[in-house]
Coordinates of C-alpha atoms and ligand atoms in Angstrom, one line a residue:
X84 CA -37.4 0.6 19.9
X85 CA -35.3 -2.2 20.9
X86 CA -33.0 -3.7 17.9
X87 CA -31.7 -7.3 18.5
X88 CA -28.4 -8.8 17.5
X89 CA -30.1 -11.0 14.7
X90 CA -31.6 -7.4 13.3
X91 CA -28.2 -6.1 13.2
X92 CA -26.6 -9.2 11.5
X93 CA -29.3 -9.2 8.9
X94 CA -27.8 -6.0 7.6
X95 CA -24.8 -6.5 6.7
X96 CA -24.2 -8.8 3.4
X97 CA -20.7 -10.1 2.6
X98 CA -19.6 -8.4 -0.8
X99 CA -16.0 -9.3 -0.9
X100 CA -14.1 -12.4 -0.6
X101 CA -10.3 -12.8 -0.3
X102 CA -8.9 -15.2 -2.3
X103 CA -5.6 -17.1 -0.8
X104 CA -5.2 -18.5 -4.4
X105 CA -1.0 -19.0 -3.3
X106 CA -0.3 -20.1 0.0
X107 CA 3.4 -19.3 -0.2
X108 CA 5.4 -16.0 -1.4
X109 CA 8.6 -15.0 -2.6
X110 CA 9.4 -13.2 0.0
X111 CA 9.9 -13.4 3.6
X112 CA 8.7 -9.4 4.8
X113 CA 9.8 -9.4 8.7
X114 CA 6.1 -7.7 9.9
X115 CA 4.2 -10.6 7.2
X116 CA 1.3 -11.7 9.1
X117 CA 0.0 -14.7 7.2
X118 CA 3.0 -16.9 8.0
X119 CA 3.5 -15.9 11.3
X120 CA 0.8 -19.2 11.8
X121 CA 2.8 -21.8 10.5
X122 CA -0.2 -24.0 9.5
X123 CA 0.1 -22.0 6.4
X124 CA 2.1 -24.3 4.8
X125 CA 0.3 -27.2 5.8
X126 CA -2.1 -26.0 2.8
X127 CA -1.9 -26.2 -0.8
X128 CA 0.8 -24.1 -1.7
X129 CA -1.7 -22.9 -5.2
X130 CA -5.3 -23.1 -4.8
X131 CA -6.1 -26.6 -6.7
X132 CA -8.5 -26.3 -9.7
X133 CA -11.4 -28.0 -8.4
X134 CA -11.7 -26.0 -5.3
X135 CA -11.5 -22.8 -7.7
X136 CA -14.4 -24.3 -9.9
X137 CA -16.3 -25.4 -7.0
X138 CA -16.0 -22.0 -5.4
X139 CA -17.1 -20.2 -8.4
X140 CA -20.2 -22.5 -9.0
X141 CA -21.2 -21.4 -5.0
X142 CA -20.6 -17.7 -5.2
X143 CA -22.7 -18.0 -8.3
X144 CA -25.5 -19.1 -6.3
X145 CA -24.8 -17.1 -3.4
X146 CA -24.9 -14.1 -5.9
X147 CA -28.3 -15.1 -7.5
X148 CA -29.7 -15.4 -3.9
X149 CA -28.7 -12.8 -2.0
X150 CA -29.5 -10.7 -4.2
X151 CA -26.3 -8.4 -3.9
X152 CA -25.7 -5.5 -6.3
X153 CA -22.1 -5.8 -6.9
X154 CA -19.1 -8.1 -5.8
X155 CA -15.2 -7.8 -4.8
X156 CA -12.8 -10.5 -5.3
X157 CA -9.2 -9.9 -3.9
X158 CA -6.5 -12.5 -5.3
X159 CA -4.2 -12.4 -2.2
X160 CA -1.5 -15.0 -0.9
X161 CA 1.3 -15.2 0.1
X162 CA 2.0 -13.9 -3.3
X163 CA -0.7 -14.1 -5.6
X164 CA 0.8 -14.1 -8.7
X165 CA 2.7 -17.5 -7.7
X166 CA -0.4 -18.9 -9.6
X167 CA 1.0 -18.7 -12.5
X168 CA 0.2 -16.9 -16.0
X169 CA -2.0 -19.1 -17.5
X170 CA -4.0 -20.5 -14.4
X171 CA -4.5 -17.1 -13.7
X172 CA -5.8 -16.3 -17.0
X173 CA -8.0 -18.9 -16.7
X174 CA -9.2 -17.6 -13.2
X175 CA -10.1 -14.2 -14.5
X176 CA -11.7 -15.6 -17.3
X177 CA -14.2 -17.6 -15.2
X178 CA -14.7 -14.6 -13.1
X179 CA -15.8 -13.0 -16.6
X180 CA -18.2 -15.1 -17.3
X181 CA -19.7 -15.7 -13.5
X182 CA -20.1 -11.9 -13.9
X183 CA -22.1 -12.1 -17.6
X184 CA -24.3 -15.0 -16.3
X185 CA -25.0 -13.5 -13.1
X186 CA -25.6 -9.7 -14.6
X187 CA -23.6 -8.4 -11.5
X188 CA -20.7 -6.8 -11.7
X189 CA -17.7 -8.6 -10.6
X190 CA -14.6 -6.4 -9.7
X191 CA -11.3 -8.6 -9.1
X192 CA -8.2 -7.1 -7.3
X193 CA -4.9 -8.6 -6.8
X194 CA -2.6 -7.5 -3.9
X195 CA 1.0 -8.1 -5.3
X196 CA 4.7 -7.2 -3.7
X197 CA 5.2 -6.7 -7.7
X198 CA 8.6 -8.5 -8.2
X199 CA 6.8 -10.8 -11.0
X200 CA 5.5 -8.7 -12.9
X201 CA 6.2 -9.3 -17.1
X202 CA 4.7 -7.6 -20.1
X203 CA 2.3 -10.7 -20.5
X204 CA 1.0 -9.7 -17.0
X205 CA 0.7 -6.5 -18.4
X206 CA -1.6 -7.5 -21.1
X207 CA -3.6 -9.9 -18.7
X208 CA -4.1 -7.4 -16.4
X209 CA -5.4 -4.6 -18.6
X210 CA -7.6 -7.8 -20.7
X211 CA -9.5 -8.1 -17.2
X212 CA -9.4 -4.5 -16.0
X213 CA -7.6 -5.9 -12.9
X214 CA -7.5 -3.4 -10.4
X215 CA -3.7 -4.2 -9.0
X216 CA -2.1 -2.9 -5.9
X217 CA 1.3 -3.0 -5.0
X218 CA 3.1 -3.3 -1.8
X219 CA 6.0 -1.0 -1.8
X220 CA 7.4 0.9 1.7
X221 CA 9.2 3.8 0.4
X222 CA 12.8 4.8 -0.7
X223 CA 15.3 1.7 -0.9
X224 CA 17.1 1.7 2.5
X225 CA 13.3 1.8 4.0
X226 CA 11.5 -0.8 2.1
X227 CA 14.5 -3.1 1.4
X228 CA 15.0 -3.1 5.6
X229 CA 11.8 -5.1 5.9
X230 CA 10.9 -6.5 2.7
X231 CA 13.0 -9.0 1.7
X232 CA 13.6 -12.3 -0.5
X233 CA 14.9 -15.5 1.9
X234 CA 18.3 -14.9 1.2
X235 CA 18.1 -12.0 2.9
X236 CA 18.2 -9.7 -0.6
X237 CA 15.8 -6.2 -1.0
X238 CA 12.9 -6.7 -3.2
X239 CA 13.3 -2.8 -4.2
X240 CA 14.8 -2.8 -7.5
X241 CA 13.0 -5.8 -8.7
X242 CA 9.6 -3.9 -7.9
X243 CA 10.7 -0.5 -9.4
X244 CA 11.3 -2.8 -12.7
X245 CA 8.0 -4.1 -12.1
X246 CA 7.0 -0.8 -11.7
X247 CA 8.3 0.9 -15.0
X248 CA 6.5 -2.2 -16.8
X249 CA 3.1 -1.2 -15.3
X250 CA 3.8 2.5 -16.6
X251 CA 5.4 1.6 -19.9
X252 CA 2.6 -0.6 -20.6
X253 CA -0.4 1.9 -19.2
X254 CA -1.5 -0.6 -17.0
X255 CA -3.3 1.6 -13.4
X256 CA -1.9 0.4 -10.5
X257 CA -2.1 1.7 -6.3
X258 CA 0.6 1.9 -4.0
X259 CA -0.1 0.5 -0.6
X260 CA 2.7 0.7 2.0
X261 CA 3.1 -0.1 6.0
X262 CA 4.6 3.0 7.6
X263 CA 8.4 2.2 8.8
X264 CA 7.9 4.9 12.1
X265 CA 11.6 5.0 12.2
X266 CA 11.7 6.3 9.0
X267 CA 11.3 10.1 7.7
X268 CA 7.6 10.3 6.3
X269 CA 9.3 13.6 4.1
X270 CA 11.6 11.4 2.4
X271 CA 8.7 8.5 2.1
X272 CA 6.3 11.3 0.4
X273 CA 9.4 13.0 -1.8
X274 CA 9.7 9.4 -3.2
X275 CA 6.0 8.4 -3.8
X276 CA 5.0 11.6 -4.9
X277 CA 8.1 13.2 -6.8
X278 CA 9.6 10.1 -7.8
X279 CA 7.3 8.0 -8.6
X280 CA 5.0 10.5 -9.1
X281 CA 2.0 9.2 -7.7
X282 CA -1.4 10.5 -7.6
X283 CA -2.6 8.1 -4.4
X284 CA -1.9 5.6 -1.7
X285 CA -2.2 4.3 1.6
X286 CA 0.1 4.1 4.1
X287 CA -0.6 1.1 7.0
X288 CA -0.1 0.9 10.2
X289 CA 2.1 -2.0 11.6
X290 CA -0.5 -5.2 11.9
X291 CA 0.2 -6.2 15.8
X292 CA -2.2 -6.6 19.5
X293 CA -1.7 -5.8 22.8
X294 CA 0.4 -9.1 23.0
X295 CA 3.0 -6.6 21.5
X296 CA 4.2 -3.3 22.8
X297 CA 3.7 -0.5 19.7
X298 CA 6.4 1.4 18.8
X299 CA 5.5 5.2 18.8
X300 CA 3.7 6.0 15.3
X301 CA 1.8 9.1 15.9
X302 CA 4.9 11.2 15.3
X303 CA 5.4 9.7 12.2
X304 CA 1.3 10.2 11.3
X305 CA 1.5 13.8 12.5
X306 CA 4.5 15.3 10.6
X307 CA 3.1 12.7 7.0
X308 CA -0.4 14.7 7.7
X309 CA 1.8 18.2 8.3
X310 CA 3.9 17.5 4.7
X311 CA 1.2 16.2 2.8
X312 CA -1.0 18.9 3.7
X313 CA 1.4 21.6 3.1
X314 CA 2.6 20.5 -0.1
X315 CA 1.2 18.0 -1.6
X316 CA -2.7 17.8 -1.2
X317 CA -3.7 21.2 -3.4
X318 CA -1.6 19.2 -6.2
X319 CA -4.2 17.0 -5.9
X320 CA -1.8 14.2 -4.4
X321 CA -4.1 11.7 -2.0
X322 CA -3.6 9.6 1.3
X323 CA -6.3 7.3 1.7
X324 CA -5.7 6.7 6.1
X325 CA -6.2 11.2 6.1
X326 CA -9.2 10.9 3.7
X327 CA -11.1 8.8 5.6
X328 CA -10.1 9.9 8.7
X329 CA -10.8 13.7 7.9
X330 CA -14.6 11.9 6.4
X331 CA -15.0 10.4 9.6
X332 CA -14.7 13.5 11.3
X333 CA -16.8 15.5 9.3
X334 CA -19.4 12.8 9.9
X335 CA -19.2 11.1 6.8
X336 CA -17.7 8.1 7.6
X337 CA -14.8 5.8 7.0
X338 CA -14.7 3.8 3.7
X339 CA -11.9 1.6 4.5
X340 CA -12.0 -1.4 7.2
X341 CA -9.0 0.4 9.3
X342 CA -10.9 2.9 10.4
X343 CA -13.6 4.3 11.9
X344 CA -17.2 2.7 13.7
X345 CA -18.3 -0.3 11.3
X346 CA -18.2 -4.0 11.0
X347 CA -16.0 -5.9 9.2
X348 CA -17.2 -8.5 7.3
X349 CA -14.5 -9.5 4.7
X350 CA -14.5 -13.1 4.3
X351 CA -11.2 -15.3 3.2
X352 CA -11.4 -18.2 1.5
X353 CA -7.6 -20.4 2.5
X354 CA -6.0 -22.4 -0.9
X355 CA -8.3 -25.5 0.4
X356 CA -11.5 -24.0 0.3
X357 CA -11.3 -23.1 4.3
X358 CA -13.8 -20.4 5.0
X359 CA -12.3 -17.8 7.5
X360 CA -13.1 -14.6 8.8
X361 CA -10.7 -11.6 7.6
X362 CA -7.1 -12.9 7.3
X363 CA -5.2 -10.3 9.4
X364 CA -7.6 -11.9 12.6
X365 CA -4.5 -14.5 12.1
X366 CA -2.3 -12.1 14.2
X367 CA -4.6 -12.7 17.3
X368 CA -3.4 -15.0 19.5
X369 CA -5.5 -17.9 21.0
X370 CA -8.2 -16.7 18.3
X371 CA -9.7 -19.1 15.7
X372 CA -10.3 -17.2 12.7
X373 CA -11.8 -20.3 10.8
X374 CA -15.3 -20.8 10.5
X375 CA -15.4 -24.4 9.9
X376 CA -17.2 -24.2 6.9
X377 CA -15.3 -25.1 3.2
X378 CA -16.6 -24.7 0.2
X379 CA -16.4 -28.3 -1.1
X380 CA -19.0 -28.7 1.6
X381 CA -20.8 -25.7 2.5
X382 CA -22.7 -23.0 0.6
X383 CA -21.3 -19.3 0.9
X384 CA -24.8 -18.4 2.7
X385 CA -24.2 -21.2 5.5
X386 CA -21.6 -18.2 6.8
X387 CA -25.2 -16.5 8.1
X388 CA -25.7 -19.6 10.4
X389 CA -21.7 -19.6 11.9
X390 CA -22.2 -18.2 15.4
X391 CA -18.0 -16.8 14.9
X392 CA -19.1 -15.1 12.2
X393 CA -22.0 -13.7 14.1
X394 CA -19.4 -13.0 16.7
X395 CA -17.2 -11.3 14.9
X396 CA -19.6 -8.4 13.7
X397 CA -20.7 -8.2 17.4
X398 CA -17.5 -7.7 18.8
X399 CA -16.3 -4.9 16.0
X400 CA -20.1 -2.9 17.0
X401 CA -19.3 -3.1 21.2
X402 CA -16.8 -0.7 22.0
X403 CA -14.8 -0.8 26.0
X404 CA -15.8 1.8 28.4
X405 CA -12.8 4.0 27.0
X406 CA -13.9 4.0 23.6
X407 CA -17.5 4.8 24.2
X408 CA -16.6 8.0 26.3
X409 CA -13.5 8.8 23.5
X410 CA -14.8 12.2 21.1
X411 CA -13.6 10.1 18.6
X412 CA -15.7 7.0 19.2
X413 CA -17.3 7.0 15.3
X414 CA -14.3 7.9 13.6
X415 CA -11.8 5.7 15.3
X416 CA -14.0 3.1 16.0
X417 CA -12.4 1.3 18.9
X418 CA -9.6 0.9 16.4
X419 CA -8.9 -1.8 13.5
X420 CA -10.2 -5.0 15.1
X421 CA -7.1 -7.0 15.0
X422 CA -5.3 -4.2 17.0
X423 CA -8.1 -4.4 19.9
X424 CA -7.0 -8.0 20.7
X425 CA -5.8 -8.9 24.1
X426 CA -4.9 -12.8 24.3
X427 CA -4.9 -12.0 28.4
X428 CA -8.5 -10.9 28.4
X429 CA -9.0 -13.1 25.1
X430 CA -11.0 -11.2 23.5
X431 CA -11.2 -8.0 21.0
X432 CA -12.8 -5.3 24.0
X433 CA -10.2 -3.3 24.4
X434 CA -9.1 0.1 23.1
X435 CA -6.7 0.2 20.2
X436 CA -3.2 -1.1 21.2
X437 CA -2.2 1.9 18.9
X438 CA -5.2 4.1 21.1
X439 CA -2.7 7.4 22.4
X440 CA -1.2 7.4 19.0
X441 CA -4.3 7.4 17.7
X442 CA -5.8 10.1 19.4
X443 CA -2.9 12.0 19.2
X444 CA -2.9 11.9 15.5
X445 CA -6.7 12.5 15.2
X446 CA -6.4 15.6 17.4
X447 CA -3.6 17.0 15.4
X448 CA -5.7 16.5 12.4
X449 CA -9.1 17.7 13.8
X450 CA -7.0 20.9 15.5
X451 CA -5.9 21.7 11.8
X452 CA -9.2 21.4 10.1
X453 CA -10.7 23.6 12.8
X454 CA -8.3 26.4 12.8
X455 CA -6.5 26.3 9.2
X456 CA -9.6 25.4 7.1
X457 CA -12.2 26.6 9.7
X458 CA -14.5 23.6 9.3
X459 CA -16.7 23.2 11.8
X460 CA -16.2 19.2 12.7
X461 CA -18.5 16.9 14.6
Ligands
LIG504 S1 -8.8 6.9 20.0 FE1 -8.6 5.2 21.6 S2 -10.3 5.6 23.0 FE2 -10.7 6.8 21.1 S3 -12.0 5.4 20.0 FE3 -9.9 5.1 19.2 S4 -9.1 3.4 20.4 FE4 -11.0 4.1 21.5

C-alpha cells in the first residue's frame, strides 16, 4: 500500500510549543545559538502581555480541537526568567487555568542558565510544579570557559548559589549541559555525580552544520559511556543521550529530538507572536525557520496548512543515500536535523556533520552491550 506525504503529515500533532517569553539574556555563552541571528533583538526584548493573552486564548482552541491528550509548554529565551517575578506568576497562573478549562493536562518547563534564581522563585516554581532545567557545563574552569556574563565574568558560582537554593528549598530540578570535547568527561561526571550528586542529565552535543568543521567528540562520548558505565550506572546515576541511544538500539526508540529516526515537530512561538519551526533551525544558514504565521493573526491549526512546516517533517523522514545504507539508520536517524544542514547544497539531506563521531560512538556502545551485557541488539 502506497502512503502519501499528506497521510504522513496527518500523524503527527504538535504537543509542545517553545515559548521565547525573553528575547534577551544575561549572558553571552560563546556556542549560544539564538543570537547568533541578530534579528533577535529586533523583537520585544519580554513577550508583551497581549501577545501572551492572545496566545493562550488560541492554544485553548487549538486544544479543544485537536483533540490532544496532553500539552508541553517550554518558557525559553534568551533567558527566561528575564520576565520577571510577577509576570511570570501571572503566566503560570493562566496556564493553570487554560489547563482546568480545557481538562488537559498542561505541563510547563523553563530552560534557565540559573543565575536568577531567589527563594520567591523557589516558591513559584514548586506553586506550579514547574519542571526547571538548568544549563550548567561542568566543573568551574569548564563551564566558566564558555558561559559567560558580557563582561566577560563565569556564570559558575552564581549558578551553584542558584543551585543550593533549588536544594535548600526542595525544589526538582535537571541538569542539562553541552559537552566541552576538550574537556575530561571523568572530571565532568566526578562533579555532576559526586558533587552535585545528581541522579540525571543530559549532555549536548555542540549545535553547528556542515558550514562548520566539528571538532572531534566521539572520544569524549566513548570514554563518558566507558566511566559512566563502569561506575556510575548500577548506582542508578542516568545519561539521557546513552539511554536513548542504547533504546534505539534495542529497537525501542529514541524519546528525545537529538536522536534517532522521527520528525520533529516542536514549534516556537518568538516574543512577538512569530510562529517558527524549532528554534535551533536558527543555526542553518540561508534557512528560514519562520512560518509566516503569528498568533495575533493566525490560529495554531493554520501551522497544518504552512507548506515549511510540511517541509520540515519531510525532510527529517528522507534520509541521503549514506544514511539509508548506515546499520544505524533508526537509531541515529540521519542525525539531529540542524546538524544535517548544508547551506552549499541548501538543504538538510546530508549525513550528520557529526556522522563518523557518531558511528563511532554508537559502535562503541552497541560492541559493549553485545559482549559485556550479551544483549542481542537489532
Ligand atoms: S551514523 Fe552517519 S550514516 Fe549512520 S545514520 Fe547517523 S548520520 Fe547517517
Amino acid at each position: 500500500m502506497n502512503v502519501t506525504w499528506d497521510q504522513v503529515y496527518s500523524q503527527f500533532q504538535v504537543k509542545t510549543l517553545i515559548l521565547k517569553v525573553a528575547n534577551r539574556c544575561n549572558l553571552a555563552c560563546t556556542y549560544c545559538y539564538w543570537f547568533q541571528d541578530k534579528t533577535a533583538f529586533s523583537k520585544p526584548s519580554v513577550m508583551p502581555v497581549d501577545v501572551e493573552d492572545v496566545l493562550l486564548a488560541k492554544l485553548g482552541d487549538y486544544i479543544i480541537s485537536s483533540g490532544v491528550d496532553c500539552f508541553t509548554l517550554a518558557l525559553h529565551g534568551g533567558e527566561p526568567m528575564l520576565l520577571g517575578l510577577k509576570r511570570t506568576k501571572a503566566l503560570l497562573e493562566k496556564i493553570r487555568t487554560l489547563s482546568i478549562d480545557t481538562s488537559v493536562p498542561i505541563r510547563t518547563s523553563i530552560q534557565t542558565n540559573g543565575t536568577l534564581i531567589t527563594r520567591d522563585w523557589c516558591e513559584t516554581f514548586k506553586t506550579y510544579n514547574v519542571s526547571l532545567g538548568i544549563s550548567i557545563d561542568g566543573p568551574k574552569e569548564v563551564h566558566d570557559s564558555s558561559r559567560r556574563d558580557f563582561k566577560g565574568c563565569g556564570s559558575f558560582d552564581k549558578i551553584i548559589k542558584g543551585l543550593k537554593l533549588l536544594r535548600d528549598n526542595d525544589v526538582p530540578f535537571g541538569i542539562l549541559s553541552v559537552c566541552d570535547p576538550a574537556s575530561d568527561p571523568e572530571i565532568a561526571l566526578k562533579f555532576f555525580f559526586e558533587e552535585l550528586n545528581l541522579i540525571g542529565l543530559d549532555i549536548l552535543i555542540p549545535d553547528i552544520t556542515h558550514d562548520e568543521k566539528p571538532q572531534n567528540i566521539s572520544n569524549y562520548y566513548k570514554r563518558l559511556f566507558d566511566v559512566w558505565v563502569s561506575k556510575y550506572a548500577n548506582e542508578g546515576r542516568r545519561i539521557r543521550f546513552f539511554e536513548n541511544i542504547i533504546s534505539s538500539i534495542l529497537g525501542k526508540g529514541s524519546r528525545v529530538e537529538t536522536i534517532g529516526y522521527s520528525v520533529n515537530n516542536i514549534v516556537t512561538i518568538d516574543s512577538d507572536g512569530e510562529i517558527m519551526l524549532l528554534d535551533t533551525l536558527k543555526i542553518c544558514k540561508g534557512f528560514e525557520p519562520s512560518l509566516g504565521l503569528n498568533v495575533l493573526t493566525n490560529s495554531i491549526e493554520d501551522i497544518y496548512d504552512s507548506d515549511a512546516y510540511k517541509e520540515i517533517l519531510r525532510e527529517a523522514l528522507t534520509l541521503n543515500s549514506k544514511c539509508i545504507s548506515c546499520q544505524f539508520n533508526i537509531s541515529c536517524g540521519g542525525g539531529y536535523l540542524p546538524h544535517r544542514w548544508n547551506s552549499k547544497t541548501n538543504n538538510f539531506r546530508n549525513p550528520s556533520v557529526y556522522c563518523e563521531d557518531l558511528l563511532t560512538t554508537m559502535s562503541h556502545i552497541k560492541s559493549f552491550m553485545e559482549s559485556d551485557l550479551e544483549i542481542e541488539t537489532i
